[in-house]
mmCIF file of C-alpha atoms and ligand atoms in Angstrom:
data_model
loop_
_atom_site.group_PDB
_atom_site.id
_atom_site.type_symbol
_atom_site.label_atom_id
_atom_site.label_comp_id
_atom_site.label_asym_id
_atom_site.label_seq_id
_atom_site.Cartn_x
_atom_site.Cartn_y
_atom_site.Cartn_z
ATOM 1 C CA UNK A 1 6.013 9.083 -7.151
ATOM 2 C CA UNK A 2 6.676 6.444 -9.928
ATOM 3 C CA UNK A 3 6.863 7.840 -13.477
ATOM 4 C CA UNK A 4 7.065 6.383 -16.934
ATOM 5 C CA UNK A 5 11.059 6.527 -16.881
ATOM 6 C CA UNK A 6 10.074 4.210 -13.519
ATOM 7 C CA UNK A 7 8.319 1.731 -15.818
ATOM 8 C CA UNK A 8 10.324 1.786 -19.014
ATOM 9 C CA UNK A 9 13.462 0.930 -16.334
ATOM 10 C CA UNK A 10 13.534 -1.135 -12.986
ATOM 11 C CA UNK A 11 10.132 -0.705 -12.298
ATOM 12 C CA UNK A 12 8.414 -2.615 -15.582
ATOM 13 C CA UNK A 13 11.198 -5.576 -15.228
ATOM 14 C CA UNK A 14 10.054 -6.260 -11.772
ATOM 15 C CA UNK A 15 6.779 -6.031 -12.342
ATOM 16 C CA UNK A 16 7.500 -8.840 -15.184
ATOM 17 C CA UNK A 17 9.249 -10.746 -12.491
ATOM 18 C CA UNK A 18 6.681 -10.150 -10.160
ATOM 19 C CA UNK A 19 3.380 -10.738 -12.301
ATOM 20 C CA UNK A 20 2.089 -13.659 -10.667
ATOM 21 C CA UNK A 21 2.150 -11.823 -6.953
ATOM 22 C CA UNK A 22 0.330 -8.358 -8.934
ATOM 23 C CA UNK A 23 -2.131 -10.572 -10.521
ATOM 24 C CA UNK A 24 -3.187 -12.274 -7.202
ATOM 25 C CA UNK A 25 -3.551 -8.683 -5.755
ATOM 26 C CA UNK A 26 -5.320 -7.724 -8.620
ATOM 27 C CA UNK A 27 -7.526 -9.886 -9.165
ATOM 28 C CA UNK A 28 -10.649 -8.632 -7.614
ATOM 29 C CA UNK A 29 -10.277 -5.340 -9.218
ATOM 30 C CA UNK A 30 -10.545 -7.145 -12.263
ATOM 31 C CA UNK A 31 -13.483 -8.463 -11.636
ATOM 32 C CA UNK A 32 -15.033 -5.133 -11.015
ATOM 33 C CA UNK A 33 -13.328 -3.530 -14.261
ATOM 34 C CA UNK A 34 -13.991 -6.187 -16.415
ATOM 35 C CA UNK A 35 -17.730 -6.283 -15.609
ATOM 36 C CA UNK A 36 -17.783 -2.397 -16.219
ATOM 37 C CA UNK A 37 -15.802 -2.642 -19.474
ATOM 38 C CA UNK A 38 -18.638 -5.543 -20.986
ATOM 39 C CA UNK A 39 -20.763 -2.921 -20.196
ATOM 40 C CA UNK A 40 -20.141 -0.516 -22.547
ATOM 41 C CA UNK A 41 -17.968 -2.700 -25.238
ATOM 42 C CA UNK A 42 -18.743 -2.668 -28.702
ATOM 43 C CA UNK A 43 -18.847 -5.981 -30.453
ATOM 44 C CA UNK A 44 -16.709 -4.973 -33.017
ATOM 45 C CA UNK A 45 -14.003 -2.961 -33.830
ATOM 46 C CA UNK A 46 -10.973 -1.863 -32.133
ATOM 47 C CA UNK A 47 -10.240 -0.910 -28.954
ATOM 48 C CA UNK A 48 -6.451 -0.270 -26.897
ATOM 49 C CA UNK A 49 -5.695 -1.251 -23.340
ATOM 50 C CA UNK A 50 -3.333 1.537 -22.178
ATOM 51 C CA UNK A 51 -0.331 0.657 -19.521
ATOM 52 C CA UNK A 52 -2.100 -3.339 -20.451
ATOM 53 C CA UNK A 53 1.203 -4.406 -18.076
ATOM 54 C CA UNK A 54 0.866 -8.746 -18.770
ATOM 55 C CA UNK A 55 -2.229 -8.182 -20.888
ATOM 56 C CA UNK A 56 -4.638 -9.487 -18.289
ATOM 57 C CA UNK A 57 -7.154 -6.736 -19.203
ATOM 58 C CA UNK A 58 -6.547 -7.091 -22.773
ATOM 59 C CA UNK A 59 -7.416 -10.723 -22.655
ATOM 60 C CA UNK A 60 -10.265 -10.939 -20.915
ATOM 61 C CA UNK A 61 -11.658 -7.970 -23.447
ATOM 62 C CA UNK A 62 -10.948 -10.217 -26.535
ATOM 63 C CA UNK A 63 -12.237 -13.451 -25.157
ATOM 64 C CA UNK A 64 -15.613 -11.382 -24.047
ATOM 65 C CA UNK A 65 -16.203 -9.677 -27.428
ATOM 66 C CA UNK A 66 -14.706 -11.975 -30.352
ATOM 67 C CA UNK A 67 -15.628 -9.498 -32.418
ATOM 68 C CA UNK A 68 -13.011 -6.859 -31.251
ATOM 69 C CA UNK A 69 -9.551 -6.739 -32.087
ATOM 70 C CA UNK A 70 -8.052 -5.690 -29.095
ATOM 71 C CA UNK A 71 -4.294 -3.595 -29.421
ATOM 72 C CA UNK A 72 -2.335 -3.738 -25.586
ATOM 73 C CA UNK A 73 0.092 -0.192 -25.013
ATOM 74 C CA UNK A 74 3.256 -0.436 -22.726
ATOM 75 C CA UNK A 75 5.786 1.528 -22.286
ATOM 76 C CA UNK A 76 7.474 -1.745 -20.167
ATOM 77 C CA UNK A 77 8.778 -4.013 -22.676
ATOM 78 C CA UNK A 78 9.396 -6.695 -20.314
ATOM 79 C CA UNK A 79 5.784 -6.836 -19.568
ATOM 80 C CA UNK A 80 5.179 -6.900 -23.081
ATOM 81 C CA UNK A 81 6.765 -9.588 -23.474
ATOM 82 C CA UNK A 82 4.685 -11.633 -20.968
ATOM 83 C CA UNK A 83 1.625 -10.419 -22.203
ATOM 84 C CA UNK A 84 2.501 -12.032 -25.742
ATOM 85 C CA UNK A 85 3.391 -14.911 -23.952
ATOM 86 C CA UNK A 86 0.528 -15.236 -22.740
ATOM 87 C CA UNK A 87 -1.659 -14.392 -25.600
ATOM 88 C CA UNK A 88 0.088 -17.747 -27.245
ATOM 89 C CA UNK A 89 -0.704 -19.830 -24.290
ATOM 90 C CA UNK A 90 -4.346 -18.664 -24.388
ATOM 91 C CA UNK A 91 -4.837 -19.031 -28.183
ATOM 92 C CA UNK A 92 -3.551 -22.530 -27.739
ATOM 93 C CA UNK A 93 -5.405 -23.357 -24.869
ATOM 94 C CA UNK A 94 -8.992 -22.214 -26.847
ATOM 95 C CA UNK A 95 -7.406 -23.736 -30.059
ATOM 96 C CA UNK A 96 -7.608 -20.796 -32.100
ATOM 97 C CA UNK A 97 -3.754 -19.398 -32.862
ATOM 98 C CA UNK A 98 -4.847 -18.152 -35.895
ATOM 99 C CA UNK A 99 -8.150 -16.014 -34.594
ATOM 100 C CA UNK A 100 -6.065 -14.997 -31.636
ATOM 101 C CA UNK A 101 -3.174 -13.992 -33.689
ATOM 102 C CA UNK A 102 -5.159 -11.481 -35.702
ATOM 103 C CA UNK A 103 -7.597 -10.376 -32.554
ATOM 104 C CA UNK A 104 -4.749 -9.495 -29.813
ATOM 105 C CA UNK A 105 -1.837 -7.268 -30.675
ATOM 106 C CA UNK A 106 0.499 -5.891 -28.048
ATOM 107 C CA UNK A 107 3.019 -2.181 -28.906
ATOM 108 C CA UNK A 108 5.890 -1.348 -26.448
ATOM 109 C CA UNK A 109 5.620 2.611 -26.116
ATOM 110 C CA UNK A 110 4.179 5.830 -24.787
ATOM 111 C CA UNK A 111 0.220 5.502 -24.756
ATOM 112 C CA UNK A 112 0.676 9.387 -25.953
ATOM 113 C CA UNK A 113 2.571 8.367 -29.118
ATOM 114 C CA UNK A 114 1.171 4.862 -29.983
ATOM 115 C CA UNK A 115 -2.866 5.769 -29.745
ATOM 116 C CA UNK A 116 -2.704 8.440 -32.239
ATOM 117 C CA UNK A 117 -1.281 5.828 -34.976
ATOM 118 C CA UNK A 118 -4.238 3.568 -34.415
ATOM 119 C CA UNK A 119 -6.581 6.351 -34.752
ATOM 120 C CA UNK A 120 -10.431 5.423 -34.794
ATOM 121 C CA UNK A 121 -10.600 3.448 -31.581
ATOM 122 C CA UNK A 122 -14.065 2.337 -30.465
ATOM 123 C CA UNK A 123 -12.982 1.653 -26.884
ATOM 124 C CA UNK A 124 -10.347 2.263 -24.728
ATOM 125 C CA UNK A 125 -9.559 0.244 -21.564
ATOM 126 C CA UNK A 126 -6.813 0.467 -18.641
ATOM 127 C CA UNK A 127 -6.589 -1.298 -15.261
ATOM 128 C CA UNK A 128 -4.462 0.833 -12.833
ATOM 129 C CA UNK A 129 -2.354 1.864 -16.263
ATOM 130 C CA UNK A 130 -3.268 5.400 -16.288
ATOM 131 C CA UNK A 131 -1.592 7.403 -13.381
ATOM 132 C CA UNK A 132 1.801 7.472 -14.335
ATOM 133 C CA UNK A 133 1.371 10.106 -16.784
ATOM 134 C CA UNK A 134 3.870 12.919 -16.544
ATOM 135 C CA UNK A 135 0.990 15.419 -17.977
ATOM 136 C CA UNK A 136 -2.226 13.726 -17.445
ATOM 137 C CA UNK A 137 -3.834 16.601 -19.763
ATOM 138 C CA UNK A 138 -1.335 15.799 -22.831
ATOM 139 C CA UNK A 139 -1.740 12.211 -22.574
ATOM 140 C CA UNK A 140 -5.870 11.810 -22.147
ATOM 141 C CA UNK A 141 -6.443 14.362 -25.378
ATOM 142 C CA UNK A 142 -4.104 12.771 -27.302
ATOM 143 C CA UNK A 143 -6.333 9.369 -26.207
ATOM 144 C CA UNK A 144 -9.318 11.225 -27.119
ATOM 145 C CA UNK A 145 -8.305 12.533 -30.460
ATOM 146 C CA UNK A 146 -7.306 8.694 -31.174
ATOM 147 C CA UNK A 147 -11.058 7.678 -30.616
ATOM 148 C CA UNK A 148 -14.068 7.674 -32.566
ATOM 149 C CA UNK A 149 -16.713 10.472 -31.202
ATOM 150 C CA UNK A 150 -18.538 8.566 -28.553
ATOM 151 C CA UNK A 151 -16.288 5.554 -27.632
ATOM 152 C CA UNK A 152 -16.093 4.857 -24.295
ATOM 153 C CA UNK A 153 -13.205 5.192 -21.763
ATOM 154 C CA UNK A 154 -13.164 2.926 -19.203
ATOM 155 C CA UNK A 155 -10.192 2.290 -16.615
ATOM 156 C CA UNK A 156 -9.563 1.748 -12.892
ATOM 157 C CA UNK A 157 -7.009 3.474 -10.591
ATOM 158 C CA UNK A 158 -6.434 3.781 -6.456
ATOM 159 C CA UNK A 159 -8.557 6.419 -4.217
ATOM 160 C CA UNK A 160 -6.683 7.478 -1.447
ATOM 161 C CA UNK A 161 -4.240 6.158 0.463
ATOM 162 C CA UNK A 162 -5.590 6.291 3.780
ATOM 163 C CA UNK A 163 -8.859 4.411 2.134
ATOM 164 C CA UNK A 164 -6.372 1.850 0.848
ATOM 165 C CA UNK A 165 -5.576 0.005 3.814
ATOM 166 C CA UNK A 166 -2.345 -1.909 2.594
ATOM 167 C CA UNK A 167 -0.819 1.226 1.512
ATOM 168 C CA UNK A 168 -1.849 3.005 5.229
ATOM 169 C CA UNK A 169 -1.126 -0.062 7.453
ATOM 170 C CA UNK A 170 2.411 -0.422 5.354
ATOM 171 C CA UNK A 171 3.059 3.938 5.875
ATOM 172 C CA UNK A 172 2.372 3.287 9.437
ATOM 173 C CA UNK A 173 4.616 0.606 9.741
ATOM 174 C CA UNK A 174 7.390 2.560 8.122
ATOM 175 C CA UNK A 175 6.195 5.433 10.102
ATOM 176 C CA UNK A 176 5.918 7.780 6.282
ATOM 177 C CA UNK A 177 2.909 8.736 5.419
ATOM 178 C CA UNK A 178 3.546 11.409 2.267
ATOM 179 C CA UNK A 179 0.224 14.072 2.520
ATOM 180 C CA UNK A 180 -2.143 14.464 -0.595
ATOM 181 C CA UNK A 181 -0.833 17.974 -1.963
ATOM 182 C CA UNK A 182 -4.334 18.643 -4.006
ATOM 183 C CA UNK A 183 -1.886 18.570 -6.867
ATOM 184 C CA UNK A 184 -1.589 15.457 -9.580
ATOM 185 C CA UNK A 185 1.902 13.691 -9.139
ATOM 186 C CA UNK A 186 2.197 10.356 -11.018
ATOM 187 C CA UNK A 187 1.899 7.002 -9.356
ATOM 188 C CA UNK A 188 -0.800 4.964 -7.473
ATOM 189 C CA UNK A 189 -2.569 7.542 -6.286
ATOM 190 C CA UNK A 190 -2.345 10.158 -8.951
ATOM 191 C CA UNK A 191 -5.992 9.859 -9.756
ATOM 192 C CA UNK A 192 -7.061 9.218 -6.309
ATOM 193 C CA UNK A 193 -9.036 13.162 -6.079
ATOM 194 C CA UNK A 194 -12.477 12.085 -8.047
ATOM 195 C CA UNK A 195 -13.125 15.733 -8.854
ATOM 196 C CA UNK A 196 -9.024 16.838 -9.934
ATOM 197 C CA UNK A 197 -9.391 13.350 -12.201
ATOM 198 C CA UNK A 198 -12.544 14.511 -13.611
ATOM 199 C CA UNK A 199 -11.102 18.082 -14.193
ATOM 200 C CA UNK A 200 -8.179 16.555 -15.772
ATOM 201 C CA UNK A 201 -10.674 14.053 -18.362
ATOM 202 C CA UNK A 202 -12.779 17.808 -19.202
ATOM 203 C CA UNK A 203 -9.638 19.537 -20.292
ATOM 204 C CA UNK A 204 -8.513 17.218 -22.046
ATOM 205 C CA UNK A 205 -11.825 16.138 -24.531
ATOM 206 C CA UNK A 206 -14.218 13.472 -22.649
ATOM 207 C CA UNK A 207 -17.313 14.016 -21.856
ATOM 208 C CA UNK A 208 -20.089 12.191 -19.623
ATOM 209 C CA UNK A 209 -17.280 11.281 -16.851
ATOM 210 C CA UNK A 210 -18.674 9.239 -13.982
ATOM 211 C CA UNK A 211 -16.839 7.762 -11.331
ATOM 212 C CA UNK A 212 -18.213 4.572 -9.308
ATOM 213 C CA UNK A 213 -16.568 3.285 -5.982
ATOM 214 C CA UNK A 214 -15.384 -0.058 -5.614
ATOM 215 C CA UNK A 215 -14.280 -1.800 -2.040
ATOM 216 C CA UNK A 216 -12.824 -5.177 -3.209
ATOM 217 C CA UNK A 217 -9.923 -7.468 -1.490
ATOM 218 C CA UNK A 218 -6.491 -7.367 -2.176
ATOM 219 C CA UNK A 219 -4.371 -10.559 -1.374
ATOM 220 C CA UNK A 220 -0.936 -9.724 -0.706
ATOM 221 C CA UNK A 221 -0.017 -12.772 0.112
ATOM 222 C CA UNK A 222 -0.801 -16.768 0.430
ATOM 223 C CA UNK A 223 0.488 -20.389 0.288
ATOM 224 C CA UNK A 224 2.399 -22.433 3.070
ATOM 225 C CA UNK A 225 3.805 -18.746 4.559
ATOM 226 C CA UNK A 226 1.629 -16.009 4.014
ATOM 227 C CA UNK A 227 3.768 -13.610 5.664
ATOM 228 C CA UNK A 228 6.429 -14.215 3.778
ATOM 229 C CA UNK A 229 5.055 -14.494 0.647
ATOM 230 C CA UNK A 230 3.584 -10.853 1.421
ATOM 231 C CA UNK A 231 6.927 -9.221 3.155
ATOM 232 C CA UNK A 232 8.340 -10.737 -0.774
ATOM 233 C CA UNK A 233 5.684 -8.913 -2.566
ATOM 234 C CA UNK A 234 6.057 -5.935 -0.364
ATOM 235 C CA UNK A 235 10.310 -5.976 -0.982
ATOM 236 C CA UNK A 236 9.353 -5.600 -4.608
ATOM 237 C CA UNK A 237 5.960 -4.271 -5.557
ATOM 238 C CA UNK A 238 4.626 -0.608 -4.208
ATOM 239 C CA UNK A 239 5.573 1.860 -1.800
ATOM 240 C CA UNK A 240 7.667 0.138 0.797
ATOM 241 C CA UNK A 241 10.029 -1.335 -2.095
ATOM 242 C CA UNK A 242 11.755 1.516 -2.109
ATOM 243 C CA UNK A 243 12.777 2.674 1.063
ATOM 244 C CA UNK A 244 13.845 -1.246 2.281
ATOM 245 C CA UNK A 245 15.981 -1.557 -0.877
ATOM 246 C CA UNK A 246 17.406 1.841 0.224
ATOM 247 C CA UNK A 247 17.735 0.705 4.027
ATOM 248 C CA UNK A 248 21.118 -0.984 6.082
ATOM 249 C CA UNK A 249 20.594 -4.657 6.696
ATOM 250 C CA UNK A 250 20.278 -3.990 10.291
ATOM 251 C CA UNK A 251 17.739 -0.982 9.644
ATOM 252 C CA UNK A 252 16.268 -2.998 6.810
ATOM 253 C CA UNK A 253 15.417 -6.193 9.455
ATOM 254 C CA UNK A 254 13.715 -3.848 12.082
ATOM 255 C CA UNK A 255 11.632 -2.299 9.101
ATOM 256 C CA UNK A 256 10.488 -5.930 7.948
ATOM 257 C CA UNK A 257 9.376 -6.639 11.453
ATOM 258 C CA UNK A 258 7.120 -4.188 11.715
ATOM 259 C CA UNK A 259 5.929 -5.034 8.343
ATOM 260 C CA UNK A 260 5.390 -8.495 9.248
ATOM 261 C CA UNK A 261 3.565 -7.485 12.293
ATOM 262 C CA UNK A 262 1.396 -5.322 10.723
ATOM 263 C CA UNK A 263 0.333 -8.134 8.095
ATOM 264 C CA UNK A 264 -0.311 -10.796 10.852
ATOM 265 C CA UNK A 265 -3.552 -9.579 11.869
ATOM 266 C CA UNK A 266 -4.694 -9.946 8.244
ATOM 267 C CA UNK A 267 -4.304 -13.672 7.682
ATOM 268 C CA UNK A 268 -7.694 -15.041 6.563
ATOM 269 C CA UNK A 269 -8.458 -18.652 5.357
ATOM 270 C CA UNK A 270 -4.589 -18.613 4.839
ATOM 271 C CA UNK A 271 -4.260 -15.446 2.909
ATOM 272 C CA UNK A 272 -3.182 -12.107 4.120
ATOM 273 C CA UNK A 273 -5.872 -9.804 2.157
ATOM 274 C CA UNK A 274 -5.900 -6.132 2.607
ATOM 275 C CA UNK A 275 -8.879 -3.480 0.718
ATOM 276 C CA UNK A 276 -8.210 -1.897 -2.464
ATOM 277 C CA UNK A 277 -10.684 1.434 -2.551
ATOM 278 C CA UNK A 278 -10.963 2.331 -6.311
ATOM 279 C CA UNK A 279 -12.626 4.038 -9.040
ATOM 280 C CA UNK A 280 -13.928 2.783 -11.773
ATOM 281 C CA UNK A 281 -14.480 5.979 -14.302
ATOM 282 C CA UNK A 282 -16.828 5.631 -17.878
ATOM 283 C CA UNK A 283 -16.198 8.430 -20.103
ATOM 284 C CA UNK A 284 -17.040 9.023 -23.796
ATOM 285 C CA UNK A 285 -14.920 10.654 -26.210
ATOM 286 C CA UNK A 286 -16.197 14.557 -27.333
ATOM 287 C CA UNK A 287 -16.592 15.476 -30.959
ATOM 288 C CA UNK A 288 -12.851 16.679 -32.412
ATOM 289 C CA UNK A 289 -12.329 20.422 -31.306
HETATM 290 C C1 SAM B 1 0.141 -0.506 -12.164
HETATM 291 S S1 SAM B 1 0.696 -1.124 -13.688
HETATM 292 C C2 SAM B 1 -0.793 -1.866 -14.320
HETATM 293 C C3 SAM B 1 -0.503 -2.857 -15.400
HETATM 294 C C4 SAM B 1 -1.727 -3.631 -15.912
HETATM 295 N N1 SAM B 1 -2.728 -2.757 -16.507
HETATM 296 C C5 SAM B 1 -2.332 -4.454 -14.815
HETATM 297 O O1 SAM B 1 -3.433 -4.150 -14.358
HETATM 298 O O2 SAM B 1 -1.668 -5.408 -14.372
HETATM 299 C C6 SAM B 1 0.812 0.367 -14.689
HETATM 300 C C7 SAM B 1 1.241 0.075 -16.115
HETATM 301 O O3 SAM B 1 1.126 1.270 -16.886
HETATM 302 C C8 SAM B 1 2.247 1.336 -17.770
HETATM 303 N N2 SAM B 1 2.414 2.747 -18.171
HETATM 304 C C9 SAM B 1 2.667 3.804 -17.376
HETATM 305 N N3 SAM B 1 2.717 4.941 -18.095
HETATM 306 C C10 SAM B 1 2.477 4.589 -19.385
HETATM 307 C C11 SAM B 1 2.412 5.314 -20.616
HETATM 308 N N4 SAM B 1 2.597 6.637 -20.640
HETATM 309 N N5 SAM B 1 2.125 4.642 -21.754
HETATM 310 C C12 SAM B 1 1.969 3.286 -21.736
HETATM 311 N N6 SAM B 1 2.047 2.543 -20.599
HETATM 312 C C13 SAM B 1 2.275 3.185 -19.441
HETATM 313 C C14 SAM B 1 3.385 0.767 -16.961
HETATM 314 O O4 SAM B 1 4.476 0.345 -17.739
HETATM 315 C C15 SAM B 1 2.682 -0.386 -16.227
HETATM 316 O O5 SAM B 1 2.728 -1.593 -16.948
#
């Protein structure tokens, strides 16, 4: 379970640390999202990325619709941080500071308490940045009431874990493999249950909610030592983090073998890819109640 007091602390800061390694995993869910989120942009107006992490998803939305003005929500101000970092480079890369500068905003703070002082949103977006929630309900109607009748929702999260093979092969390795309750708990696979997530959108003011399955890769590692690279990912990002930051040296060692053991059958073309299984839900906001 990671929860938003996860990402506002030690969580968020080594994500920040970590964001090249999460972008490489990510990167093929992007594609995916992204595609989805063109879709159904408007060409103007506003829209919010919620949990936008480094901004990746933010980013891409503004330099597809220059038209939008694009407003990235996290609660992890070191990622934050990052992402404006990264809005400079881009806007200096394309030559534009001064477009960028008015098109791509980024907020440190609860999507729950930020959204509703935008108001009038004509799309919101989120890769992965929407399972955290500590009351799914509370947070997705106060999303709703902050958009425009109609607007889309658009956003990405896990399915299960056993149909994510990285999370499954690293469980096994481990030997913990926590069971689906049928209940939501925040963290990666909070949304993973297409018909509790759907309940969950209904209750709390979208309408039209469709989920589509996605099967994409998921490099966990690369370069000169792929296993490495990975086992340095995997001491930092996700579900084995914490339990070998919790573990004796000596424990700790025996833990990373298996790890490593269960990565080297992955290496392809000098990568070690696993599958990400995801959603990618479309909703549209319902009139006010
Ligand atoms: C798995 S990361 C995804 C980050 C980014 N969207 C990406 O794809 O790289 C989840 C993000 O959601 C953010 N988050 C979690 N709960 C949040 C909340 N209630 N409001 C705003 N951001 C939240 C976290 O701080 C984190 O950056």
């Amino acid at each position: 379970m990671t929860s938003g007091a996860d990402w506002s602390g030690r969580v968020g800061a080594t994500w920040a640390a970590e964001w090249h390694r999460t972008e490489r995993a990510f990167a093929d869910i992007a594609r995916v999202l992204d595609a989805a989120i063109t879709a159904t942009a408007p060409v103007a107006g506003r829209a919010a990325d919620v949990g936008c992490g480094v901004g990746s998803t933010t980013l891409a939305l503004a330099a597809a619709r220059p038209g939008l003005r694009v407003i990235g929500v996290d609660l992890a101000a070191p990622l934050v941080a990052v992402a404006r970092e990264r809005a400079r480079a881009c806007a200096r890369e394309a030559d534009d500071d001064a477009d960028r500068e008015r098109r791509v905003d980024f907020l440190v703070g609860d999507a729950a308490a930020v959204l509703p002082t935008l108001g009038g949103l004509d799309l919101i977006v989120s890769r992965h940045g929407v399972m955290f929630f500590d009351d799914p309900v509370v947070s997705f109607t106060a999303m709703a009431r902050a958009a425009r009748p109609g607007a889309p929702l658009v956003f990405s999260c896990f399915r299960t874990r056993e149909e994510n093979d990285w999370a499954s092969a690293l469980g096994a390795a481990l030997g913990a493999t926590p069971r689906p309750t049928g209940a939501y708990a925040p963290g990666p696979f909070g949304f993973a249950d297409r018909a509790l997530t759907r309940d969950i959108l209904a209750a709390a003011g979208w309408r039209d909610e469709g989920a589509t399955r996605h099967d994409v890769r998921y490099v966990v590692g690369s370069g000169d030592d792929p296993i490495a690279d990975a086992l340095a990912f995997f001491r930092r990002i996700g579900p084995a983090a914490a339990a070998l930051a919790a573990a004796e040296p000596d424990e700790r060692a025996v833990m990373e073998r298996r790890i490593a053991a269960a990565l080297a059958p992955r290496i392809r073309d000098g990568a070690v890819a696993f599958t990400a299984a995801i959603w990618v839900w479309v909703a549209r906001a319902g009139e006010p109640s």
